[in-house]
Amino acid sequence: MSGKPSFVTNTLLLTAAGGIARLLGAVYRIFLSRAIGDDGIGLFQMAFDLNLVLTTIAISGLPLAISKLIAERYEEGDTPGAERLFRVSFIGCTCIGVVCAIALYAGAPFLIHTLLQEPRALLPLRYMALSLVAAFMAAPLRGYFQGRQQMLPRAISETLEQLVRVGAIFTLVWLWQSRGTEYAAGGATLGVSLGAVAGFLYILGEFWRQREKGVAGKAARKLSLVAVISQLIKVALPVILGGLIWPLMRLADTLLVHMRLISVGFTPERATELFGQFSGQAGPLINLPSILTVSLAASLLPSIAAALTRRDIEELHGQCNLALKLAIDFGLPAATGLFLLATPVATALYGNPEAGPVIASYSWVILFLLLFQTTTSILQGIGKMQAPVLAMVAGVLLKSCLTFWLCGLPHMHIYGAGWASALGMALAVLVNLAVIFRELHLPPVFRGLLWAPGGATILMACLVHFGYLYIASRWASSLALLLIIPLGVFVYGAVLVLAGGFTREELKAIPGINTLVSQLPSRIIPSSKKEQ
């Protein structure tokens, strides 16, 4: 098909849409924290985290599977077959979405009394049900355009969804706040649902506008609903399971943290406030840096797959080590910086310094989350689909057990959930790394993976800690943050490069900076050579 956008263009479109969505998500989280407080955002997060597991299936795995199957039909010239596959997928996904929404709406009383132990979460849970229908109905439409290598409709749909979500949340919370915290939280979840509906309606309209009618092609394959669902499950299940570790850990927190806090003497209202600080204020900050690894993985994985196909082991090892370096080089300083600046960040964003220690206890998840996403992408690129699933199961089980134990300790309580998440994610990373090193016989590059980022992080941490204290003692805390964060980033990056964290060839492989690297002298950034 002529006129298709390039792979790089498609990647940049989805990366930009994902970045805008995350930033808009941060905007409404800050608003919610200030408008409805810890208690209200705790109620919102209970519904949001339960919903997250199901919407992850609709957002990640299903569009990918549908796009793959539809692309295969078009490559074979079977346009009618692709159209029929889409129709059957749309019917199947709609049925799944409706069933899930009805189950959530009808099962809300059971969930709030038996699992959540928070009766005020009824409205937020029920208002979230509509988003499930919209998400599952949008999945085949997004997969259809992705299968035709048209990413712009999906990117616009996701951006529009967030814009409508933010506007609806602002409006409904403002209108319903006088009726009580549970109504304000319910308005926020209804805003999430309205955003999902808007995104679905846009991409549905775009589908009808672009849909080709009467296109000649081979005879359509007669695929039953059962056959299509079977194919979708076969293609989508490994991707879905590999991407569920973060939603499942959030779900474990929703089911366990509130209950365990009550068991050690907190009132239900205070337990909800602490959960709001943990999930609603710390959680979005932990997930924000993953924008970088998603886009970088999208750029690196084609190189990994191509090297594997050519049996070019040297290039394969280089690309895998580069992917791991990037995850560590972004994750380690981000986790360290958030740990050190947790309280001023919580004060600046949420006006709630009490959330600072909660954010600090959760901060190390950043490093392991980025490493898990990167190692999962590498394993999927070399065809080892089951390993990330086993790693996910091991990580979630460990995290759940540790959360139950640590949150039940009076001196740990809510902080135990953050440390449990970090340890569970670390175990999942270790499982993935063990498989990667076993299958690829990957030689570790200690300078790039450990010594350079470790040394740069230590220097950055000293600068950030003492520099912030010095500036904040003379000027406002918010000004100290604005000055010390970019300074810390600059110092970290400079030390990392000068310490040999990257070779010239590795930096040239990163989209967007290859021209700059080419202009720097080799004495600053040397060419690749065997590292010890």
Coordinates of C-alpha atoms in Angstrom, one line a residue:
M1 CA 0.0 0.0 0.0
S2 CA 1.6 3.2 -1.1
G3 CA 1.7 6.3 1.0
K4 CA 2.1 4.4 4.3
P5 CA 3.7 6.4 7.1
S6 CA 7.2 5.1 8.1
F7 CA 7.8 3.1 11.1
V8 CA 9.6 6.0 12.8
T9 CA 6.7 8.3 12.0
N10 CA 4.2 5.9 13.5
T11 CA 6.4 5.4 16.6
L12 CA 6.7 9.2 17.1
L13 CA 2.9 9.7 16.8
L14 CA 2.1 7.1 19.4
T15 CA 4.9 8.3 21.7
A16 CA 3.7 11.9 21.4
A17 CA 0.1 10.8 22.1
G18 CA 1.3 8.7 25.1
G19 CA 3.3 11.6 26.5
I20 CA 0.4 14.0 26.2
A21 CA -1.9 11.5 27.8
R22 CA 0.5 11.0 30.8
L23 CA 0.9 14.8 31.3
L24 CA -2.8 15.4 31.1
G25 CA -3.3 12.6 33.6
A26 CA -0.8 14.3 35.9
V27 CA -2.8 17.5 35.6
Y28 CA -6.1 16.0 36.8
R29 CA -4.4 14.0 39.6
I30 CA -2.9 17.3 41.0
F31 CA -6.4 18.9 40.7
L32 CA -8.1 16.0 42.4
S33 CA -5.6 15.9 45.3
R34 CA -6.2 19.6 46.0
A35 CA -10.0 19.5 45.3
I36 CA -11.2 16.4 47.1
G37 CA -8.2 15.6 49.4
D38 CA -6.6 12.3 50.3
D39 CA -9.9 10.8 51.3
G40 CA -11.6 11.5 48.0
I41 CA -8.7 10.5 45.8
G42 CA -8.5 7.3 47.8
L43 CA -12.1 6.5 46.8
F44 CA -11.3 7.4 43.2
Q45 CA -8.2 5.2 43.1
M46 CA -10.1 2.2 44.5
A47 CA -12.4 2.3 41.4
F48 CA -9.6 3.3 39.0
D49 CA -7.2 0.5 40.0
L50 CA -9.9 -2.2 39.8
N51 CA -10.8 -0.9 36.4
L52 CA -7.2 -0.7 35.3
V53 CA -6.7 -4.4 34.9
L54 CA -9.6 -4.8 32.5
T55 CA -8.8 -1.6 30.5
T56 CA -5.2 -2.7 30.1
I57 CA -6.5 -5.8 28.2
A58 CA -8.5 -3.5 25.9
I59 CA -5.8 -0.9 25.4
S60 CA -2.7 -3.1 24.9
G61 CA -3.3 -6.7 23.9
L62 CA -6.4 -6.6 21.8
P63 CA -5.5 -3.8 19.4
L64 CA -2.1 -5.4 18.8
A65 CA -3.7 -8.8 18.1
I66 CA -6.4 -7.4 15.8
S67 CA -3.8 -5.2 14.0
K68 CA -1.6 -8.3 13.3
L69 CA -4.5 -10.4 12.0
I70 CA -5.9 -7.6 9.8
A71 CA -2.4 -6.7 8.5
E72 CA -2.0 -10.3 7.4
R73 CA -5.3 -10.3 5.5
Y74 CA -4.4 -7.1 3.7
E75 CA -0.9 -8.4 2.8
E76 CA -2.6 -11.5 1.3
G77 CA -4.9 -9.2 -0.7
D78 CA -7.9 -10.5 1.2
T79 CA -9.6 -7.1 1.8
P80 CA -13.1 -8.6 2.4
G81 CA -11.6 -11.1 4.8
A82 CA -10.0 -8.2 6.7
E83 CA -13.3 -6.4 6.8
R84 CA -15.1 -9.5 8.1
L85 CA -12.4 -10.2 10.7
F86 CA -12.9 -6.6 11.9
R87 CA -16.7 -7.0 12.2
V88 CA -16.5 -10.2 14.1
S89 CA -13.8 -8.8 16.4
F90 CA -15.9 -5.7 17.0
I91 CA -18.9 -7.8 17.9
G92 CA -16.8 -10.0 20.2
C93 CA -15.1 -7.1 22.0
T94 CA -18.5 -5.3 22.4
C95 CA -19.9 -8.4 24.1
I96 CA -16.9 -8.7 26.4
G97 CA -17.1 -5.0 27.3
V98 CA -20.8 -5.1 28.1
V99 CA -20.5 -8.3 30.2
C100 CA -17.5 -6.8 32.2
A101 CA -19.4 -3.5 32.7
I102 CA -22.5 -5.3 33.9
A103 CA -20.4 -7.4 36.2
L104 CA -18.7 -4.4 37.7
Y105 CA -21.9 -2.4 38.1
A106 CA -23.8 -5.3 39.7
G107 CA -20.9 -6.6 41.7
A108 CA -20.0 -3.2 43.2
P109 CA -21.9 -3.8 46.5
F110 CA -20.0 -7.1 47.0
L111 CA -16.7 -5.4 46.3
I112 CA -17.1 -2.4 48.6
H113 CA -18.3 -4.5 51.5
T114 CA -16.2 -7.7 51.2
L115 CA -13.0 -6.7 49.6
L116 CA -12.5 -2.9 49.8
Q117 CA -14.3 -2.5 53.2
E118 CA -15.3 1.0 52.1
P119 CA -19.0 1.6 51.4
R120 CA -18.4 5.1 50.0
A121 CA -16.7 3.5 46.9
L122 CA -20.0 2.4 45.5
L123 CA -20.7 5.4 43.2
P124 CA -17.1 5.6 41.9
L125 CA -17.1 1.9 41.0
R126 CA -20.5 2.1 39.2
Y127 CA -19.7 5.2 37.3
M128 CA -16.5 3.6 36.1
A129 CA -18.4 0.7 34.4
L130 CA -19.2 2.8 31.3
S131 CA -15.5 3.2 30.5
L132 CA -15.2 -0.6 30.1
V133 CA -17.8 -0.7 27.3
A134 CA -16.1 2.2 25.5
A135 CA -12.6 0.8 25.9
F136 CA -13.5 -2.7 24.6
M137 CA -15.5 -1.2 21.7
A138 CA -12.6 1.1 20.7
A139 CA -10.0 -1.8 20.8
P140 CA -10.9 -3.3 17.4
L141 CA -11.1 0.2 15.8
R142 CA -7.6 1.1 17.1
G143 CA -6.4 -2.3 16.0
Y144 CA -7.9 -1.8 12.5
F145 CA -6.1 1.4 11.9
Q146 CA -2.9 0.0 13.4
G147 CA -3.1 -3.0 11.1
R148 CA -3.3 -0.6 8.2
Q149 CA -0.3 1.3 9.5
Q150 CA -2.4 4.5 10.2
M151 CA -1.5 5.6 13.7
L152 CA -2.8 9.1 13.5
P153 CA -6.5 8.2 14.2
R154 CA -5.4 6.2 17.3
A155 CA -3.1 9.0 18.5
I156 CA -5.9 11.6 18.1
S157 CA -8.4 9.3 19.8
E158 CA -6.2 8.8 22.8
T159 CA -5.4 12.5 23.1
L160 CA -9.0 13.5 22.8
E161 CA -9.9 10.9 25.4
Q162 CA -7.6 12.6 27.9
L163 CA -8.7 16.1 27.0
V164 CA -12.4 15.2 27.5
R165 CA -11.5 13.3 30.7
V166 CA -9.7 16.3 32.2
G167 CA -12.5 18.7 31.3
A168 CA -15.2 16.4 32.6
I169 CA -13.4 15.7 35.8
F170 CA -12.9 19.3 36.5
T171 CA -16.6 20.1 35.8
L172 CA -18.2 17.2 37.6
V173 CA -16.0 17.5 40.7
W174 CA -16.8 21.2 40.9
L175 CA -20.5 20.6 40.5
W176 CA -20.8 17.6 42.9
Q177 CA -18.3 18.6 45.6
S178 CA -21.0 20.1 47.7
R179 CA -22.8 16.8 47.9
G180 CA -20.0 15.0 49.7
T181 CA -16.7 13.3 49.0
E182 CA -18.1 10.2 47.6
Y183 CA -20.1 12.2 45.0
A184 CA -17.0 14.2 44.1
A185 CA -15.0 11.0 43.6
G186 CA -17.9 9.5 41.6
G187 CA -17.9 12.6 39.4
A188 CA -14.2 12.0 38.8
T189 CA -14.7 8.4 37.7
L190 CA -17.7 9.4 35.5
G191 CA -15.3 11.9 33.9
V192 CA -12.9 9.0 33.1
S193 CA -15.9 7.1 31.5
L194 CA -16.9 10.2 29.5
G195 CA -13.4 10.6 28.2
A196 CA -13.3 6.9 27.1
V197 CA -16.7 7.4 25.3
A198 CA -15.3 10.5 23.5
G199 CA -12.2 8.6 22.3
F200 CA -14.4 5.8 21.0
L201 CA -16.8 8.0 19.2
Y202 CA -14.0 9.9 17.4
I203 CA -12.3 6.7 16.2
L204 CA -15.6 5.2 15.2
G205 CA -16.4 8.3 13.1
E206 CA -12.9 8.1 11.5
F207 CA -13.5 4.5 10.6
W208 CA -16.8 5.2 8.9
R209 CA -15.2 8.2 7.1
Q210 CA -12.2 6.2 5.7
R211 CA -13.9 2.8 5.3
E212 CA -13.4 1.4 1.8
K213 CA -16.5 0.1 0.2
G214 CA -16.7 -2.4 -2.7
V215 CA -13.0 -3.0 -2.8
A216 CA -12.1 -6.0 -5.0
G217 CA -10.2 -8.9 -3.4
K218 CA -10.1 -12.5 -2.8
A219 CA -13.1 -14.3 -1.3
A220 CA -13.5 -13.6 2.4
R221 CA -12.6 -16.3 4.8
K222 CA -15.6 -17.5 6.6
L223 CA -14.5 -16.9 10.2
S224 CA -16.9 -17.6 13.1
L225 CA -17.0 -15.6 16.2
V226 CA -15.3 -18.5 18.1
A227 CA -12.5 -18.8 15.6
V228 CA -11.7 -15.1 15.7
I229 CA -11.7 -15.0 19.5
S230 CA -9.4 -18.0 19.5
Q231 CA -7.0 -16.3 17.2
L232 CA -7.1 -13.1 19.2
I233 CA -6.4 -14.9 22.4
K234 CA -3.5 -16.8 20.9
V235 CA -1.8 -13.6 19.6
A236 CA -2.8 -11.2 22.4
L237 CA -2.5 -13.3 25.6
P238 CA 1.3 -13.3 25.9
V239 CA 1.4 -9.5 25.4
I240 CA -1.5 -8.9 27.8
L241 CA 0.0 -11.0 30.5
G242 CA 3.4 -9.5 30.1
G243 CA 2.0 -6.0 30.5
L244 CA -0.3 -6.7 33.5
I245 CA 2.4 -6.6 36.2
W246 CA 1.8 -2.9 37.0
P247 CA -2.0 -3.1 37.0
L248 CA -2.0 -6.3 39.0
M249 CA 0.3 -4.8 41.6
R250 CA -2.0 -1.8 41.8
L251 CA -4.9 -4.2 42.2
A252 CA -3.2 -6.1 45.0
D253 CA -2.7 -2.7 46.7
T254 CA -6.4 -1.9 46.3
L255 CA -7.5 -5.2 47.7
L256 CA -5.0 -5.5 50.6
V257 CA -3.7 -2.1 51.7
H258 CA -7.0 -0.6 53.0
M259 CA -7.9 -3.8 54.8
R260 CA -4.5 -4.2 56.5
L261 CA -4.4 -0.6 57.6
I262 CA -7.8 -1.0 59.3
S263 CA -6.5 -4.2 61.0
V264 CA -3.6 -2.3 62.7
G265 CA -6.0 0.3 64.1
F266 CA -6.6 3.0 61.5
T267 CA -10.2 4.2 61.0
P268 CA -11.7 3.4 57.6
E269 CA -11.6 7.1 56.7
R270 CA -7.9 7.5 57.7
A271 CA -7.0 4.2 55.8
T272 CA -8.7 5.7 52.7
E273 CA -6.7 8.9 53.1
L274 CA -3.4 7.0 53.3
F275 CA -4.4 4.8 50.3
G276 CA -5.1 8.0 48.4
Q277 CA -1.7 9.3 49.1
F278 CA -0.1 6.1 48.1
S279 CA -2.1 5.2 44.9
G280 CA -3.4 8.6 43.8
Q281 CA -0.5 10.9 44.5
A282 CA 2.6 8.6 44.5
G283 CA 1.4 6.2 41.9
P284 CA 1.2 8.7 38.9
L285 CA 4.7 10.0 39.7
I286 CA 6.1 6.4 39.6
N287 CA 4.5 5.6 36.3
L288 CA 5.5 8.9 34.6
P289 CA 9.1 8.0 33.6
S290 CA 7.9 4.9 31.7
I291 CA 7.0 7.2 28.8
L292 CA 10.7 7.2 27.9
T293 CA 11.3 3.5 27.9
V294 CA 8.1 2.8 25.9
S295 CA 9.4 5.1 23.1
L296 CA 13.0 3.9 23.3
A297 CA 11.9 0.2 23.3
A298 CA 9.8 0.9 20.2
S299 CA 12.9 2.2 18.4
L300 CA 15.3 -0.5 19.6
L301 CA 13.2 -3.7 19.2
P302 CA 13.2 -3.7 15.4
S303 CA 17.0 -3.7 15.5
I304 CA 17.0 -6.6 18.0
A305 CA 14.6 -8.6 15.8
A306 CA 16.6 -7.8 12.6
A307 CA 19.9 -8.9 14.3
L308 CA 18.3 -12.1 15.5
T309 CA 17.0 -12.9 12.0
R310 CA 20.5 -12.3 10.5
R311 CA 22.1 -14.2 13.3
D312 CA 24.3 -11.2 14.0
I313 CA 25.1 -12.1 17.6
E314 CA 27.5 -9.1 18.1
E315 CA 24.9 -6.6 17.1
L316 CA 22.2 -8.5 19.1
H317 CA 24.3 -8.3 22.2
G318 CA 25.0 -4.6 21.6
Q319 CA 21.4 -3.7 21.2
C320 CA 20.3 -5.6 24.3
N321 CA 23.0 -4.0 26.4
L322 CA 22.0 -0.6 25.0
A323 CA 18.4 -1.2 25.9
L324 CA 19.4 -2.2 29.5
K325 CA 21.7 0.8 29.8
L326 CA 18.9 3.2 28.8
A327 CA 16.5 1.7 31.4
I328 CA 19.1 2.0 34.1
D329 CA 20.3 5.4 33.1
F330 CA 16.8 6.9 33.2
G331 CA 15.4 4.8 36.1
L332 CA 18.2 5.1 38.6
P333 CA 18.5 8.9 38.8
A334 CA 14.7 9.3 38.6
A335 CA 14.2 7.0 41.5
T336 CA 17.0 8.6 43.5
G337 CA 15.9 12.1 42.8
L338 CA 12.3 11.4 43.7
F339 CA 13.4 9.7 46.9
L340 CA 15.5 12.7 48.0
L341 CA 12.9 15.3 47.0
A342 CA 9.7 13.4 47.8
T343 CA 8.4 15.9 50.4
P344 CA 9.1 19.1 48.5
V345 CA 7.6 17.5 45.4
A346 CA 4.5 16.4 47.3
T347 CA 4.2 20.0 48.7
A348 CA 4.6 21.7 45.3
L349 CA 2.3 19.4 43.4
Y350 CA -0.4 18.4 45.9
G351 CA 0.0 20.8 48.7
N352 CA 0.4 17.8 51.0
P353 CA 3.8 17.3 52.6
E354 CA 2.4 14.3 54.5
A355 CA 2.5 12.4 51.2
G356 CA 6.3 12.9 51.0
P357 CA 7.4 9.8 53.0
V358 CA 4.8 7.7 51.1
I359 CA 6.2 8.8 47.7
A360 CA 9.8 8.2 49.0
S361 CA 8.9 4.6 50.0
Y362 CA 7.4 4.0 46.6
S363 CA 10.1 5.8 44.5
W364 CA 12.5 2.8 43.9
V365 CA 9.7 1.1 41.9
I366 CA 10.6 3.4 39.0
L367 CA 14.0 1.7 38.4
F368 CA 12.5 -1.8 38.5
L369 CA 9.4 -0.9 36.5
L370 CA 11.6 0.5 33.6
L371 CA 13.9 -2.5 33.8
F372 CA 10.9 -4.9 33.7
Q373 CA 9.4 -3.2 30.7
T374 CA 12.7 -3.2 28.8
T375 CA 13.6 -6.8 29.6
T376 CA 10.1 -7.9 28.7
S377 CA 10.4 -6.1 25.3
I378 CA 13.8 -7.9 24.7
L379 CA 12.3 -11.3 25.5
Q380 CA 9.3 -10.7 23.3
G381 CA 11.7 -9.5 20.5
I382 CA 13.6 -12.9 20.7
G383 CA 10.4 -14.9 20.9
K384 CA 10.5 -15.8 24.6
M385 CA 6.9 -14.9 25.4
Q386 CA 6.4 -17.1 28.4
A387 CA 9.3 -15.8 30.5
P388 CA 7.8 -12.4 31.2
V389 CA 4.5 -14.1 32.2
L390 CA 6.3 -16.3 34.7
A391 CA 8.3 -13.3 36.0
M392 CA 5.0 -11.3 36.4
V393 CA 3.4 -14.1 38.4
A394 CA 6.4 -14.4 40.7
G395 CA 6.6 -10.7 41.2
V396 CA 2.9 -10.2 41.9
L397 CA 2.9 -13.1 44.4
L398 CA 5.9 -11.8 46.3
K399 CA 4.5 -8.3 46.3
S400 CA 1.1 -9.5 47.6
C401 CA 2.6 -11.5 50.4
L402 CA 4.9 -8.7 51.5
T403 CA 2.1 -6.1 51.3
F404 CA -0.1 -8.3 53.5
W405 CA 2.8 -8.6 56.0
L406 CA 4.4 -5.2 56.0
C407 CA 1.2 -3.2 55.9
G408 CA 0.1 -5.1 59.0
L409 CA 3.1 -3.9 61.0
P410 CA 2.2 -0.8 63.0
H411 CA 5.5 1.0 62.3
M412 CA 5.4 0.3 58.6
H413 CA 1.7 0.5 57.6
I414 CA 1.3 2.4 54.3
Y415 CA 5.1 2.5 53.7
G416 CA 5.2 -1.3 53.5
A417 CA 3.1 -1.2 50.3
G418 CA 5.8 0.8 48.5
W419 CA 8.7 -1.4 49.6
A420 CA 6.7 -4.5 48.8
S421 CA 6.1 -3.2 45.3
A422 CA 9.8 -2.5 44.8
L423 CA 10.8 -6.0 46.0
G424 CA 8.2 -7.7 43.9
M425 CA 9.2 -5.8 40.8
A426 CA 12.9 -6.5 41.5
L427 CA 12.2 -10.3 41.6
A428 CA 10.3 -10.0 38.2
V429 CA 13.3 -8.2 36.7
L430 CA 15.8 -10.8 38.0
V431 CA 13.7 -13.6 36.4
N432 CA 13.7 -11.8 33.1
L433 CA 17.4 -11.0 33.2
A434 CA 18.2 -14.7 34.1
V435 CA 16.4 -15.8 30.9
I436 CA 18.0 -13.1 28.8
F437 CA 21.6 -14.0 29.9
R438 CA 20.8 -17.7 29.6
E439 CA 19.3 -17.5 26.1
L440 CA 21.6 -14.9 24.6
H441 CA 24.8 -15.6 26.6
L442 CA 24.9 -11.8 26.9
P443 CA 28.2 -10.4 28.1
P444 CA 27.5 -7.8 30.8
V445 CA 29.1 -4.4 30.3
F446 CA 29.8 -3.4 33.8
R447 CA 31.0 0.1 33.1
G448 CA 27.9 1.1 31.2
L449 CA 25.4 -0.9 33.4
L450 CA 26.8 -0.3 36.9
W451 CA 29.9 1.9 37.4
A452 CA 29.1 4.9 35.2
P453 CA 25.4 5.3 36.2
G454 CA 26.1 4.4 39.8
G455 CA 28.9 7.0 40.1
A456 CA 26.9 9.7 38.3
T457 CA 23.9 9.0 40.5
I458 CA 26.0 9.4 43.7
L459 CA 27.4 12.7 42.6
M460 CA 23.9 13.9 41.4
A461 CA 22.4 12.8 44.7
C462 CA 24.9 14.8 46.8
L463 CA 24.3 17.9 44.6
V464 CA 20.5 17.6 44.8
H465 CA 20.4 17.0 48.5
F466 CA 22.8 19.7 49.7
G467 CA 21.9 22.1 46.9
Y468 CA 18.2 21.9 47.6
L469 CA 18.8 22.5 51.3
Y470 CA 21.0 25.4 50.6
I471 CA 18.7 27.1 48.1
A472 CA 15.5 26.4 50.1
S473 CA 17.0 27.9 53.2
R474 CA 17.3 31.2 51.4
W475 CA 14.4 31.2 48.9
A476 CA 11.1 29.4 48.5
S477 CA 11.0 25.6 48.3
S478 CA 9.3 25.6 44.9
L479 CA 12.1 27.8 43.5
A480 CA 14.7 25.5 44.9
L481 CA 13.0 22.6 43.1
L482 CA 12.9 24.5 39.8
L483 CA 16.6 25.2 40.0
I484 CA 18.0 22.0 41.5
I485 CA 16.2 19.5 39.2
P486 CA 17.5 20.7 35.9
L487 CA 21.0 21.2 37.5
G488 CA 20.9 17.6 38.8
V489 CA 19.9 16.3 35.4
F490 CA 22.7 18.2 33.6
V491 CA 25.4 17.0 36.1
Y492 CA 24.2 13.4 36.0
G493 CA 24.2 13.4 32.1
A494 CA 27.6 15.0 31.9
V495 CA 29.2 12.6 34.4
L496 CA 27.5 9.6 32.8
V497 CA 28.9 10.4 29.4
L498 CA 32.4 11.4 30.6
A499 CA 32.6 8.2 32.7
G500 CA 32.1 6.1 29.6
G501 CA 28.5 5.1 30.2
F502 CA 27.8 5.2 26.4
T503 CA 30.0 4.7 23.4
R504 CA 29.7 6.9 20.4
E505 CA 28.0 4.2 18.4
E506 CA 25.4 3.6 21.1
L507 CA 24.5 7.3 21.3
K508 CA 24.2 7.5 17.6
A509 CA 21.6 4.7 17.7
I510 CA 19.3 6.8 19.9
P511 CA 16.9 8.8 17.6
G512 CA 17.2 12.6 17.8
I513 CA 20.8 13.0 19.1
N514 CA 22.8 11.2 16.5
T515 CA 23.7 14.5 14.7
L516 CA 24.8 16.2 17.9
V517 CA 27.0 13.2 18.8
S518 CA 28.7 13.2 15.4
Q519 CA 29.8 16.8 16.0
L520 CA 31.5 16.0 19.3
P521 CA 35.2 15.1 19.3
S522 CA 36.1 11.4 20.0
R523 CA 38.1 12.3 23.1
I524 CA 34.9 13.3 24.8
I525 CA 32.8 10.3 23.5
P526 CA 35.1 7.5 22.4
S527 CA 34.1 4.9 19.9
S528 CA 33.2 1.4 21.0
K529 CA 35.9 -0.9 22.3
K530 CA 35.9 -3.9 24.6
E531 CA 34.8 -2.9 28.0
Q532 CA 35.8 -4.5 31.2

